[in-house]
């Protein structure tokens, strides 16, 4: 490819077919979740974002909205089934459907096997695994209505390799396994 043609490719915007799609992103007020929201907004998607911190979430929503993105933001702790369900319901009420779910919320619970309490283990799995299971269940029910959609679960290399904290690695490994089996279950229903 000539350098002129390469320059044209670099300057071109790729249309990923996301204009107008409804995308739910958990943990979207900062970091990776915020970057994911910005990328979808750039493609013209309509966003529903949640996070636990009201101030950072309002700032993210304001900045995305100022760029012309239609955005719903809701303070929610996705480890709470009630709050997760309320967020999904509010998103459907606002936009009428769900096209994409990005399960991004997560975090590490430091501690060795003997240091981390049973409650600490449960907390790690609630945020890194069970929140994704619940949101996938809520959103898949909506996606099945139009036989299309995508569920993206953000895991970590530590779900496959050593290096993170014990509870983080184990919960992210569970998320990877869940994602593989969920893909097999939902593919016949048009959901990736």
Tab-separated table of C-alpha atoms in Angstrom:
chain	number	residue	atom	x	y	z
A	1	UNK	CA	0.000	0.000	0.000
A	2	UNK	CA	1.366	3.426	-0.901
A	3	UNK	CA	1.991	5.988	1.805
A	4	UNK	CA	-0.753	8.199	0.320
A	5	UNK	CA	-3.267	5.354	0.509
A	6	UNK	CA	-2.110	4.515	4.016
A	7	UNK	CA	-2.664	8.152	5.023
A	8	UNK	CA	-6.200	7.987	3.651
A	9	UNK	CA	-6.872	4.848	5.689
A	10	UNK	CA	-5.492	6.429	8.871
A	11	UNK	CA	-7.628	9.542	8.421
A	12	UNK	CA	-10.794	7.621	7.598
A	13	UNK	CA	-13.450	6.966	10.189
A	14	UNK	CA	-14.581	3.423	10.377
A	15	UNK	CA	-18.344	2.895	10.603
A	16	UNK	CA	-18.849	0.010	13.007
A	17	UNK	CA	-22.621	0.044	12.600
A	18	UNK	CA	-23.200	1.307	16.142
A	19	UNK	CA	-25.035	4.558	15.358
A	20	UNK	CA	-28.226	4.636	17.397
A	21	UNK	CA	-27.486	1.351	19.194
A	22	UNK	CA	-28.271	1.264	22.913
A	23	UNK	CA	-25.207	0.356	24.972
A	24	UNK	CA	-25.184	-0.257	28.739
A	25	UNK	CA	-21.794	0.052	30.455
A	26	UNK	CA	-21.247	-0.660	34.138
A	27	UNK	CA	-18.436	1.059	36.015
A	28	UNK	CA	-18.350	3.792	33.360
A	29	UNK	CA	-17.406	6.861	35.393
A	30	UNK	CA	-13.627	6.479	35.087
A	31	UNK	CA	-10.794	4.323	33.786
A	32	UNK	CA	-11.517	1.594	31.285
A	33	UNK	CA	-15.296	1.969	31.586
A	34	UNK	CA	-15.085	5.668	30.781
A	35	UNK	CA	-12.857	4.962	27.773
A	36	UNK	CA	-15.327	2.327	26.548
A	37	UNK	CA	-18.180	4.837	26.888
A	38	UNK	CA	-16.235	7.454	24.942
A	39	UNK	CA	-15.477	4.975	22.142
A	40	UNK	CA	-19.140	3.979	21.805
A	41	UNK	CA	-20.195	7.642	21.927
A	42	UNK	CA	-17.773	8.422	19.115
A	43	UNK	CA	-19.538	5.769	17.032
A	44	UNK	CA	-22.918	7.409	17.646
A	45	UNK	CA	-24.310	4.917	20.160
A	46	UNK	CA	-26.854	5.907	22.781
A	47	UNK	CA	-25.457	5.176	26.229
A	48	UNK	CA	-26.707	4.101	29.608
A	49	UNK	CA	-23.892	4.267	32.120
A	50	UNK	CA	-23.733	3.441	35.797
A	51	UNK	CA	-21.227	3.599	38.618
A	52	UNK	CA	-21.303	3.861	42.405
A	53	UNK	CA	-19.806	7.362	42.632
A	54	UNK	CA	-22.390	10.049	41.840
A	55	UNK	CA	-19.946	12.911	41.267
A	56	UNK	CA	-17.661	11.123	38.790
A	57	UNK	CA	-20.670	9.609	37.020
A	58	UNK	CA	-22.344	13.015	36.617
A	59	UNK	CA	-19.092	14.434	35.231
A	60	UNK	CA	-18.747	11.573	32.729
A	61	UNK	CA	-22.379	11.913	31.625
A	62	UNK	CA	-22.024	15.676	31.282
A	63	UNK	CA	-18.921	15.420	29.131
A	64	UNK	CA	-20.421	12.696	26.935
A	65	UNK	CA	-23.634	14.693	26.565
A	66	UNK	CA	-21.695	17.856	25.663
A	67	UNK	CA	-20.237	15.928	22.714
A	68	UNK	CA	-23.733	15.202	21.444
A	69	UNK	CA	-24.157	11.719	22.882
A	70	UNK	CA	-27.569	10.756	24.210
A	71	UNK	CA	-26.781	9.385	27.658
A	72	UNK	CA	-28.645	8.107	30.676
A	73	UNK	CA	-26.614	7.902	33.862
A	74	UNK	CA	-27.716	6.181	37.015
A	75	UNK	CA	-25.898	5.731	40.282
A	76	UNK	CA	-25.947	1.989	40.918
A	77	UNK	CA	-23.957	-0.631	42.762
A	78	UNK	CA	-24.261	-3.590	40.397
A	79	UNK	CA	-23.553	-6.031	43.232
A	80	UNK	CA	-27.087	-5.186	44.407
A	81	UNK	CA	-29.641	-7.161	42.383
A	82	UNK	CA	-32.255	-4.460	43.007
A	83	UNK	CA	-29.989	-1.629	41.832
A	84	UNK	CA	-28.778	-3.593	38.804
A	85	UNK	CA	-32.348	-4.469	37.842
A	86	UNK	CA	-33.497	-0.858	38.320
A	87	UNK	CA	-30.699	0.380	36.043
A	88	UNK	CA	-31.597	-2.075	33.279
A	89	UNK	CA	-35.312	-1.246	33.633
A	90	UNK	CA	-34.611	2.509	33.491
A	91	UNK	CA	-32.492	1.971	30.378
A	92	UNK	CA	-35.259	0.064	28.602
A	93	UNK	CA	-37.829	2.682	29.639
A	94	UNK	CA	-35.626	5.453	28.236
A	95	UNK	CA	-34.380	3.811	25.036
A	96	UNK	CA	-36.883	1.025	24.369
A	97	UNK	CA	-34.299	-1.733	23.936
A	98	UNK	CA	-30.799	-2.964	24.733
A	99	UNK	CA	-28.312	-3.783	21.984
A	100	UNK	CA	-25.039	-4.119	23.899
A	101	UNK	CA	-24.116	-4.779	27.522
A	102	UNK	CA	-20.558	-4.157	28.676
A	103	UNK	CA	-19.920	-5.681	32.106
A	104	UNK	CA	-16.970	-3.571	33.150
A	105	UNK	CA	-17.440	-3.077	36.904
A	106	UNK	CA	-14.818	-4.928	38.923
A	107	UNK	CA	-12.044	-4.657	41.435
A	108	UNK	CA	-9.449	-6.456	43.478
A	109	UNK	CA	-9.795	-7.664	47.048
A	110	UNK	CA	-6.235	-7.933	48.388
A	111	UNK	CA	-5.197	-10.685	50.737
A	112	UNK	CA	-3.686	-14.126	50.804
A	113	UNK	CA	-5.681	-17.276	51.422
A	114	UNK	CA	-5.221	-16.944	55.179
A	115	UNK	CA	-5.610	-13.149	55.295
A	116	UNK	CA	-8.791	-12.717	53.251
A	117	UNK	CA	-11.991	-13.458	55.144
A	118	UNK	CA	-14.864	-15.465	53.735
A	119	UNK	CA	-16.771	-12.196	53.378
A	120	UNK	CA	-13.850	-10.777	51.371
A	121	UNK	CA	-14.039	-13.725	48.984
A	122	UNK	CA	-17.772	-13.158	48.556
A	123	UNK	CA	-17.217	-9.443	47.889
A	124	UNK	CA	-14.637	-10.213	45.179
A	125	UNK	CA	-16.971	-12.646	43.442
A	126	UNK	CA	-19.963	-10.306	43.796
A	127	UNK	CA	-18.266	-7.458	41.938
A	128	UNK	CA	-16.173	-9.444	39.438
A	129	UNK	CA	-18.494	-12.330	38.654
A	130	UNK	CA	-22.032	-12.322	40.058
A	131	UNK	CA	-22.775	-8.742	38.951
A	132	UNK	CA	-21.963	-9.783	35.373
A	133	UNK	CA	-24.167	-12.871	35.675
A	134	UNK	CA	-27.116	-10.806	36.904
A	135	UNK	CA	-26.747	-8.074	34.294
A	136	UNK	CA	-26.328	-10.645	31.520
A	137	UNK	CA	-29.527	-12.352	32.671
A	138	UNK	CA	-31.499	-9.076	32.801
A	139	UNK	CA	-30.209	-7.834	29.440
A	140	UNK	CA	-30.398	-11.162	27.585
A	141	UNK	CA	-34.124	-11.248	28.341
A	142	UNK	CA	-34.488	-7.913	26.502
A	143	UNK	CA	-32.134	-8.900	23.665
A	144	UNK	CA	-34.074	-12.109	23.037
A	145	UNK	CA	-37.122	-10.006	22.141
A	146	UNK	CA	-35.385	-8.788	18.965
A	147	UNK	CA	-33.077	-11.806	18.583
A	148	UNK	CA	-29.892	-9.746	18.527
A	149	UNK	CA	-27.398	-8.186	20.866
A	150	UNK	CA	-23.949	-8.498	22.323
A	151	UNK	CA	-22.719	-9.057	25.864
A	152	UNK	CA	-19.117	-8.104	26.566
A	153	UNK	CA	-17.568	-9.197	29.853
A	154	UNK	CA	-14.366	-7.405	30.783
A	155	UNK	CA	-12.056	-9.876	32.456
A	156	UNK	CA	-8.296	-9.774	32.936
A	157	UNK	CA	-5.149	-11.571	31.901
A	158	UNK	CA	-5.081	-12.558	35.575
A	159	UNK	CA	-8.087	-14.750	34.904
A	160	UNK	CA	-5.709	-16.939	32.870
A	161	UNK	CA	-2.280	-16.167	34.324
A	162	UNK	CA	-0.771	-15.777	37.781
A	163	UNK	CA	0.017	-12.308	39.053
A	164	UNK	CA	-3.037	-10.658	40.584
A	165	UNK	CA	-4.552	-11.225	43.976
A	166	UNK	CA	-5.931	-14.699	44.671
A	167	UNK	CA	-9.613	-13.688	44.836
A	168	UNK	CA	-9.328	-11.430	41.772
A	169	UNK	CA	-7.691	-14.151	39.665
A	170	UNK	CA	-10.257	-16.751	40.700
A	171	UNK	CA	-13.263	-14.488	40.076
A	172	UNK	CA	-11.953	-13.353	36.682
A	173	UNK	CA	-11.255	-16.974	35.696
A	174	UNK	CA	-14.858	-17.768	36.576
A	175	UNK	CA	-15.968	-14.845	34.391
A	176	UNK	CA	-13.966	-16.163	31.431
A	177	UNK	CA	-15.520	-19.615	31.775
A	178	UNK	CA	-19.012	-18.134	32.185
A	179	UNK	CA	-18.530	-16.031	29.046
A	180	UNK	CA	-17.515	-19.027	26.933
A	181	UNK	CA	-20.525	-21.067	28.004
A	182	UNK	CA	-22.908	-18.101	27.783
A	183	UNK	CA	-21.849	-17.567	24.161
A	184	UNK	CA	-22.830	-21.149	23.339
A	185	UNK	CA	-26.169	-20.789	25.100
A	186	UNK	CA	-27.171	-17.440	23.587
A	187	UNK	CA	-25.830	-17.780	20.021
A	188	UNK	CA	-28.936	-19.643	18.778
A	189	UNK	CA	-30.980	-16.690	20.065
A	190	UNK	CA	-28.975	-14.204	17.990
A	191	UNK	CA	-26.989	-12.848	20.948
A	192	UNK	CA	-23.208	-12.672	20.784
